[in-house]
Tab-separated table of C-alpha atoms in Angstrom:
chain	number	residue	atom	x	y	z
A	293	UNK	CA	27.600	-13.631	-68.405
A	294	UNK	CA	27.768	-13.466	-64.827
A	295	UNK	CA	26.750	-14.644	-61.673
A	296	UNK	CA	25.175	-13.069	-58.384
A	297	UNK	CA	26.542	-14.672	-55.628
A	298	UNK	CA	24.996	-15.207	-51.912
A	299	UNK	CA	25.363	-11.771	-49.626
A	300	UNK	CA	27.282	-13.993	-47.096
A	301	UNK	CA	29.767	-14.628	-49.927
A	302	UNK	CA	30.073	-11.441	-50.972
A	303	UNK	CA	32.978	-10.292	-48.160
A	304	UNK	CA	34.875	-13.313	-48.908
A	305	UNK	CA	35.152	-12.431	-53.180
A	306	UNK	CA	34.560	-8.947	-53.286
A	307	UNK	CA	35.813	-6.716	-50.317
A	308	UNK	CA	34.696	-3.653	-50.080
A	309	UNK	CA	36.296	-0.616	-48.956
A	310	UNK	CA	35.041	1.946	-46.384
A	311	UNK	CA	32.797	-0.789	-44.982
A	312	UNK	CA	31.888	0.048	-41.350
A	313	UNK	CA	30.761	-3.526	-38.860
A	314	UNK	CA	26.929	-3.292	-39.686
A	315	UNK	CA	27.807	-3.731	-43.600
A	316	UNK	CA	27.216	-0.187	-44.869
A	317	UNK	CA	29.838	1.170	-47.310
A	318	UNK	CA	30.588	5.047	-47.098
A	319	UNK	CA	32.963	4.747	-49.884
A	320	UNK	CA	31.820	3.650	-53.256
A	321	UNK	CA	33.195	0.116	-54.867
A	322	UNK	CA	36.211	0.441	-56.992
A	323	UNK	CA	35.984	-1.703	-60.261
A	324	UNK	CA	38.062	-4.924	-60.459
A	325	UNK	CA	39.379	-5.580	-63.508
A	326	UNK	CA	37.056	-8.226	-63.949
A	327	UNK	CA	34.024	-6.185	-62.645
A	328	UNK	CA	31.771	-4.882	-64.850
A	329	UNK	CA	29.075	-1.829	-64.316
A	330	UNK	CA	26.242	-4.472	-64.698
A	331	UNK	CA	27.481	-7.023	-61.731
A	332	UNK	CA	28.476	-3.736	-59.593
A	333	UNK	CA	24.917	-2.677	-59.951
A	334	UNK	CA	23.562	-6.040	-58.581
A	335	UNK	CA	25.835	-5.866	-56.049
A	336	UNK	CA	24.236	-2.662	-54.512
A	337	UNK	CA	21.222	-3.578	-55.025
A	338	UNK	CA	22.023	-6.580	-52.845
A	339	UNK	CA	23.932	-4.225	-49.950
A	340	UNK	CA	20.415	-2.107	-50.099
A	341	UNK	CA	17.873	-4.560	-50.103
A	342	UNK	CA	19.816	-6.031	-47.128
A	343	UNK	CA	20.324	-2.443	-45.196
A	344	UNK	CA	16.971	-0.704	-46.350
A	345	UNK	CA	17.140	2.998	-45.401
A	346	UNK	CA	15.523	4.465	-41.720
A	347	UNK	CA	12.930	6.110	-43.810
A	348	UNK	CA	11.970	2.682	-44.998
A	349	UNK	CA	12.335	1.200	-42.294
A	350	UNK	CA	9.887	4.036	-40.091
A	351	UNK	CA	6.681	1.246	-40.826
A	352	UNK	CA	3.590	2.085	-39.905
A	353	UNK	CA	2.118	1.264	-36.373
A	354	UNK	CA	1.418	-2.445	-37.649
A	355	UNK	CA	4.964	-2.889	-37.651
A	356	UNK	CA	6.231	-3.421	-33.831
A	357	UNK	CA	9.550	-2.678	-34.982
A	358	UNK	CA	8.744	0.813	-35.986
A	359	UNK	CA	10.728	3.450	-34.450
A	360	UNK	CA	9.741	6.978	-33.609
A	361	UNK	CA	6.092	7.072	-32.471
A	362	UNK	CA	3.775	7.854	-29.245
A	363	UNK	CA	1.832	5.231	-27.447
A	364	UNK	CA	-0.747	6.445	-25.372
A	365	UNK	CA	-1.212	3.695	-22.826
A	366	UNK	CA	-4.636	3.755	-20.059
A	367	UNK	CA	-3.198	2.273	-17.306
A	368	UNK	CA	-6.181	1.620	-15.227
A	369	UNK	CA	-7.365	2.859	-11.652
A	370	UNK	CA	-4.863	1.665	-9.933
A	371	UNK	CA	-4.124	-2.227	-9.092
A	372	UNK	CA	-1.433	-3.603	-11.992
A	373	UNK	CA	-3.539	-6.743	-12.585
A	374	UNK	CA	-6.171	-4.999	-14.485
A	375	UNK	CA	-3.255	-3.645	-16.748
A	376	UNK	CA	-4.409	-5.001	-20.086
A	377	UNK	CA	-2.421	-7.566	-21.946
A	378	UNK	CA	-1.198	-5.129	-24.958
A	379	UNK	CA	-0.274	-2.331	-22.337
A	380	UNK	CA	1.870	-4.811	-20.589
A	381	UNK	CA	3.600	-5.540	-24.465
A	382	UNK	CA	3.506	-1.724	-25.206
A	383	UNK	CA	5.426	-1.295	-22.136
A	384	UNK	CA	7.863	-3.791	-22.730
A	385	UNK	CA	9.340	-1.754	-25.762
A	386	UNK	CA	9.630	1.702	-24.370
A	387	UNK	CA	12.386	4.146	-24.766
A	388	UNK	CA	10.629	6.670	-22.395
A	389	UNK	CA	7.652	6.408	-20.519
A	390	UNK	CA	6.053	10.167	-19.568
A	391	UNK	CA	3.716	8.932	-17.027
A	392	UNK	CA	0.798	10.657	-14.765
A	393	UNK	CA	0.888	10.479	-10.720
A	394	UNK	CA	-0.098	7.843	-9.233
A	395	UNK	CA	0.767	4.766	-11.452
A	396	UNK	CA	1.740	2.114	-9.754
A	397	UNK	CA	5.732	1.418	-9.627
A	398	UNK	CA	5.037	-2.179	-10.643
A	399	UNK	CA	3.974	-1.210	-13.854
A	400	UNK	CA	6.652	1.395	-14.274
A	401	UNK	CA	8.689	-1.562	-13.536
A	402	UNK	CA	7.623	-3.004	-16.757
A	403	UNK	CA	9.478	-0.712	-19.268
A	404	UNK	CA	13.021	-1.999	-19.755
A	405	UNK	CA	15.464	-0.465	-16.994
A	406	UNK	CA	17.152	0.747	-19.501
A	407	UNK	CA	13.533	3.290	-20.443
A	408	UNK	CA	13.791	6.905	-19.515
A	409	UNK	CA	10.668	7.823	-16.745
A	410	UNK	CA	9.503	11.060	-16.495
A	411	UNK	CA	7.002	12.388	-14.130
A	412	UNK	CA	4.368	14.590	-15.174
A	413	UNK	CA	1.979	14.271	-12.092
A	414	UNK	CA	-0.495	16.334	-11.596
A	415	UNK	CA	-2.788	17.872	-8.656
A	416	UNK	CA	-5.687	19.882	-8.379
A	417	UNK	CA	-3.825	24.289	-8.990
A	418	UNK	CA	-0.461	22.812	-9.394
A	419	UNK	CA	0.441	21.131	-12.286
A	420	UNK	CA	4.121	19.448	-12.557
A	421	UNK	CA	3.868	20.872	-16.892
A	422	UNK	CA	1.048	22.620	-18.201
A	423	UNK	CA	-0.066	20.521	-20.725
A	424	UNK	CA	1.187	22.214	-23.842
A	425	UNK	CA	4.658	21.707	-22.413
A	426	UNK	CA	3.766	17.889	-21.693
A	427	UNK	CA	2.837	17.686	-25.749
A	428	UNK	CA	6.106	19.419	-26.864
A	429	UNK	CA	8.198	17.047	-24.380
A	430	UNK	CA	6.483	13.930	-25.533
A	431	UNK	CA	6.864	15.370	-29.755
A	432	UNK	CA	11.045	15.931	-28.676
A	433	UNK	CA	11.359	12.681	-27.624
A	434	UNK	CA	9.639	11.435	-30.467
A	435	UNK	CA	11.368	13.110	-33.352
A	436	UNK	CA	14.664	11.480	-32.069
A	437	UNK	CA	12.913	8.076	-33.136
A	438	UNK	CA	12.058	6.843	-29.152
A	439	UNK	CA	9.168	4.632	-28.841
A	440	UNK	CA	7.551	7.216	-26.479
A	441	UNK	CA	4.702	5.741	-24.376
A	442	UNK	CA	2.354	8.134	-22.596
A	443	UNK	CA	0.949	6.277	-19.099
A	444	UNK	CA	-2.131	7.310	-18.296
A	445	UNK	CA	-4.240	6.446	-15.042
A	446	UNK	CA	-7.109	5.016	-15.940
A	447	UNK	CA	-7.973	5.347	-19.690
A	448	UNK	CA	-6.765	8.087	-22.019
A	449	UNK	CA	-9.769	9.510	-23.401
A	450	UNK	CA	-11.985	9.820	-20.704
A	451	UNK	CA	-10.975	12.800	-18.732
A	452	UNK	CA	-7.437	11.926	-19.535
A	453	UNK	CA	-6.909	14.768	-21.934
A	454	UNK	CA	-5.767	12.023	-24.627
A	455	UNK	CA	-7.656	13.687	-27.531
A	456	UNK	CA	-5.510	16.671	-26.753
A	457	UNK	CA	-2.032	15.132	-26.855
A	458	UNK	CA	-3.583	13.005	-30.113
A	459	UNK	CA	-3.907	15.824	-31.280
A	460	UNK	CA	-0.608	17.555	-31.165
A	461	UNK	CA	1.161	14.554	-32.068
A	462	UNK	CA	-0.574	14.481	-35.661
A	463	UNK	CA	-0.226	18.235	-35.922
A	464	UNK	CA	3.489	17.526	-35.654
A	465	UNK	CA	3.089	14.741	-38.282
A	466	UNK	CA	3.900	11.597	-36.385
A	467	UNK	CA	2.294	8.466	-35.707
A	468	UNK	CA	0.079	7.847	-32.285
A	469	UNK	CA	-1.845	4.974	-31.306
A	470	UNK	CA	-4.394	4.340	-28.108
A	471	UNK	CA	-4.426	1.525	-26.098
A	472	UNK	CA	-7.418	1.937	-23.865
A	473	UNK	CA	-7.688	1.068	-20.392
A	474	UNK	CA	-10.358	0.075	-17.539
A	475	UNK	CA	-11.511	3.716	-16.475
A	476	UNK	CA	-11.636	4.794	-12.875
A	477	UNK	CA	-15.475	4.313	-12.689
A	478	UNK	CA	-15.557	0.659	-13.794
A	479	UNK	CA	-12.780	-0.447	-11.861
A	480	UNK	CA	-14.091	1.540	-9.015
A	481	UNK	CA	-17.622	0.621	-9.148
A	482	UNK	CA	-16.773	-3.102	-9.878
A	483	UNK	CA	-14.679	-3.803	-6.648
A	484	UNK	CA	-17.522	-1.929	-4.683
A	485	UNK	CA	-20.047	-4.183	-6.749
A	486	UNK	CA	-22.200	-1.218	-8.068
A	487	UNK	CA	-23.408	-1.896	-10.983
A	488	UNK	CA	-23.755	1.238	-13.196
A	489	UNK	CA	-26.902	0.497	-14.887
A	490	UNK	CA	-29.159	-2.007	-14.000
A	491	UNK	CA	-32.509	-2.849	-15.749
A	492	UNK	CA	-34.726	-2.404	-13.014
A	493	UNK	CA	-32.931	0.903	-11.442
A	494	UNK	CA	-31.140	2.217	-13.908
A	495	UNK	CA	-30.774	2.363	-18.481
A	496	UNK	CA	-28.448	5.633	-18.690
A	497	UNK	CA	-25.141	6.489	-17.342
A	498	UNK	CA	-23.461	9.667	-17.748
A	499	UNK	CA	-19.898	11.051	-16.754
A	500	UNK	CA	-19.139	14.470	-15.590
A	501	UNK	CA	-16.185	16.205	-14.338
A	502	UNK	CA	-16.598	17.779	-10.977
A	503	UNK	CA	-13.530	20.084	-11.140
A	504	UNK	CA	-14.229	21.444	-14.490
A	505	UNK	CA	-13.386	25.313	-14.853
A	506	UNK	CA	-17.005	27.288	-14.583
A	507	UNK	CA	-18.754	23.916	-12.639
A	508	UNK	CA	-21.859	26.463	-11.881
A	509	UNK	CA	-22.351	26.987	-16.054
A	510	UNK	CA	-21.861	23.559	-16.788
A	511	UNK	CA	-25.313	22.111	-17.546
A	512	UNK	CA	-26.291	18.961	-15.712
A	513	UNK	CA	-29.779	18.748	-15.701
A	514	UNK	CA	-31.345	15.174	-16.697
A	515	UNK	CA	-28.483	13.824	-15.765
A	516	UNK	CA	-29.175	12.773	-12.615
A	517	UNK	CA	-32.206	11.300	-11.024
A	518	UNK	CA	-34.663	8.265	-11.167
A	519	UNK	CA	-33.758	5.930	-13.844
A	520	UNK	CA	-29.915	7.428	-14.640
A	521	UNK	CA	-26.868	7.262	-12.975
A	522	UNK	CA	-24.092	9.972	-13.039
A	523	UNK	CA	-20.460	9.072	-12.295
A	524	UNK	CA	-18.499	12.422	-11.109
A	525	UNK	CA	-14.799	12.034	-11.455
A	526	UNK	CA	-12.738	14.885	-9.862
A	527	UNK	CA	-15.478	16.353	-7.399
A	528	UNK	CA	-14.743	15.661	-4.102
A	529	UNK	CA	-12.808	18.882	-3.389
A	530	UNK	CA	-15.997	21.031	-4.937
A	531	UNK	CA	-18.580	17.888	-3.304
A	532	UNK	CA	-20.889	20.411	-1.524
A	533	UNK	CA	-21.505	22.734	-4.839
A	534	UNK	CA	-21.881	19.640	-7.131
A	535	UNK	CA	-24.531	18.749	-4.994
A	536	UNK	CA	-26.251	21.971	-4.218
A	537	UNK	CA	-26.322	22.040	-7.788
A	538	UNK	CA	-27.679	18.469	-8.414
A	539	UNK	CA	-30.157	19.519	-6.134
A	540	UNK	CA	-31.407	23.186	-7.982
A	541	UNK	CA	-31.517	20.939	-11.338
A	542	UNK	CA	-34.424	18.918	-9.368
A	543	UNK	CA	-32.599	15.623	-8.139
A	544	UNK	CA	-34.201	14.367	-5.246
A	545	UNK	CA	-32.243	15.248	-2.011
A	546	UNK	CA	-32.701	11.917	-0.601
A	547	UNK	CA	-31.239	10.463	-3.983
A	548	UNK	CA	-28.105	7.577	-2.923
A	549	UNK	CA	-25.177	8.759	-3.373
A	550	UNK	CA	-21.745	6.770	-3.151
A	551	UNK	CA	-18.165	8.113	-2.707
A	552	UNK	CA	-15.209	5.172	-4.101
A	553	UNK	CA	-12.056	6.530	-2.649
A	554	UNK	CA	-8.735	5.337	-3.943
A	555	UNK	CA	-11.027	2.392	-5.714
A	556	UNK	CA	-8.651	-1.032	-6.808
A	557	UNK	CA	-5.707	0.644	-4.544
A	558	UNK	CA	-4.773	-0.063	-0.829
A	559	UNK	CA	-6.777	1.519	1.586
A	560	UNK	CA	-9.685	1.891	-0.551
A	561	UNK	CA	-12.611	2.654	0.678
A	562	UNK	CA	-17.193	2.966	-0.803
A	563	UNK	CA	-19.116	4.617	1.509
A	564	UNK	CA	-22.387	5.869	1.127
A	565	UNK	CA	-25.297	8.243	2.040
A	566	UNK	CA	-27.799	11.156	0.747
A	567	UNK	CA	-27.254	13.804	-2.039
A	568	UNK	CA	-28.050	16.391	0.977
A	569	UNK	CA	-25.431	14.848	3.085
A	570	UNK	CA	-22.607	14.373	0.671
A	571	UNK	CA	-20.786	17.372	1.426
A	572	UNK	CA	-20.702	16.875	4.947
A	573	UNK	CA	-19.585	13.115	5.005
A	574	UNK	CA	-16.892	14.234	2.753
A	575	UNK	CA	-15.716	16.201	5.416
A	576	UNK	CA	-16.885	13.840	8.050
A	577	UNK	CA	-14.841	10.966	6.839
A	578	UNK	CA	-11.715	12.910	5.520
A	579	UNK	CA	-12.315	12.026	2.014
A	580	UNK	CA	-8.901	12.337	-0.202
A	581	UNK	CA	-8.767	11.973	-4.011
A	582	UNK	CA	-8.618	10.358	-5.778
A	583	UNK	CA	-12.064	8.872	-5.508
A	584	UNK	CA	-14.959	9.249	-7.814
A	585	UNK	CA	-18.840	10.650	-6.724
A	586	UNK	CA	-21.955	8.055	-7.910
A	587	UNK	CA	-25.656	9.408	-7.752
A	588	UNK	CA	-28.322	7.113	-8.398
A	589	UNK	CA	-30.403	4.319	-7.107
A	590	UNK	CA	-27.917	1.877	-7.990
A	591	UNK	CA	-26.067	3.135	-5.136
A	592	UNK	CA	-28.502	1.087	-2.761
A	593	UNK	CA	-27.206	-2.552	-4.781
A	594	UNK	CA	-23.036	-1.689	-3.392
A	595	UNK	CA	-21.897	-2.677	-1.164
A	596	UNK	CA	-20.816	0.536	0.124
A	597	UNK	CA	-21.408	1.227	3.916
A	598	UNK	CA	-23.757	3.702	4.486
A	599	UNK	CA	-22.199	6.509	6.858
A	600	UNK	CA	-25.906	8.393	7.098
A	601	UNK	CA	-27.090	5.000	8.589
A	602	UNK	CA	-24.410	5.235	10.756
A	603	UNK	CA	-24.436	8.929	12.430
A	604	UNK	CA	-28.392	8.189	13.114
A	605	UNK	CA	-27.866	5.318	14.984
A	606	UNK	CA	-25.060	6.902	16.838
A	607	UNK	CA	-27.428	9.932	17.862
A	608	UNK	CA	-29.936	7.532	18.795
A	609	UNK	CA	-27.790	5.370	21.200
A	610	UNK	CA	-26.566	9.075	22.269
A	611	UNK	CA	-30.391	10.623	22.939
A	612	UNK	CA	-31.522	7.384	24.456
């Protein structure tokens, strides 16, 4: 007959030798003389049940504890208070954050200082990684058991090239998990109150890439026009071909266009005109990404200015 006692006991009657200062014995227990193989036995399976090994301990992603895992995180289009309330928590328990340009530094702020922050910005030729090098850095980090969370502008799978880092990371056998974000185009649209469909203007809404390799084969056509709206993210550097094309496909060229540049961010600006005239008032007005393209009637309900407006009534107070 014998008796278990408490773990917190267990010091005070039994010490045990090789025992390091988080309770894990590298060298086995040597019998007492009053030990027997059958109370030994329930003693380890006390030490184990109270130090469970990493392998049991690597929980699945309903665990918050777990260790050893990628977070891909949208972070929005650009002002931190549209952050979403389980990026904010995801961010709190970062090891390293690999993050696109343009995040705000408030929310980098929000990983622990302690958080390694890696830059992985990108730009229209020039690339800080090529992408297969950003999946191998975020799988390193990973297989050392970091909480790894990947900061994306915006959300992660649209245009974000999420699905491709997704991906990766279960082709290497670890655990991902998405937490989407508010995409460019609603945040955009929203503080320039457009509305993206509307019943009486518009039941579809599509979203292209305007940058895309091969823009000329991509096929557009329906897309665009009465009665649909198309949101063009990445297009204002190729804004005169995306709407020559537009055009050829049979969009009107007096269809409303809008231009959101640098939309929820300081010094943000809508402005509007005609699908004919968008490549010019990009020019006109300077236009810098990042900034997305709208074509539709909706255009008309923003509160965008209207530059075409504009340049007539400045060449009629200059003909007059």
């Amino acid at each position: 007959m014998f008796r278990i006692l408490p773990l917190r006991h267990l010091r005070r009657h039994l010490p045990l030798a090789g025992e390091d200062r988080g309770g894990s014995t590298t060298t086995p227990l040597a019998p007492s003389r009053k030990s027997n193989p059958t109370s030994r036995q329930s003693i380890i399976r006390l030490q184990r049940s109270a130090h469970p090994p990493i392998s049991d301990r690597m929980a699945s992603l309903l665990d918050p504890t777990a260790r050893g895992r990628v977070i891909l995180v949208g972070a929005g289009p650009g002002d931190p208070g549209l952050l979403t309330v389980r990026a904010f928590e995801a961010l709190k328990t970062a090891d390293v954050v690999v993050h696109d340009g343009l995040i705000d530094p408030r929310v980098l702020d929000i990983a622990p200082p302690r958080a390694q922050r890696i830059s992985v910005a990108k730009q229209r030729a020039r690339h800080t990684l090529p992408q297969e090098a950003i999946n191998a850095l975020i799988i390193a980090h990973v297989k050392t058991g970091a909480i790894v969370i990947r900061l994306k502008g915006g959300d992660p799978f649209v245009f974000g090239r999420g699905g491709e880092e997704v991906e990766a990371v279960r082709a290497a056998g670890l655990p991902v998990e998405v937490i989407p974000g508010v995409s460019a185009a609603l945040g955009c649209a929203a503080e320039a109150m457009l509305p993206l469909t509307h019943r009486d203007h518009s039941s579809a809404v599509s979203f292209v890439a305007g940058q895309c390799k091969g823009l000329t084969e991509q096929d557009w056509s329906g897309l665009a026009g009465q009665g649909r709206t198309l949101v063009i993210y990445m297009g204002i550097a190729t804004a005169t071909e995306i709407a020559d094309k537009l055009m050829a496909d049979g969009v009107a060229p007096d269809m409303p266009v809008a231009v959101l540049e640098r939309g929820t961010l300081k010094g943000s600006r809508a402005i509007r005109t005609l699908l004919a005239d968008l490549g010019p008032m990009v020019t006109r007005e300077a236009v810098k990404s990042p900034a997305i393209i709208v074509v539709g009637e909706v255009v008309e309900l923003s509160d965008a200015e209207d530059k075409l407006a504009r340049w007539a009534r400045v060449a009629e107070d200059a003909a007059a």
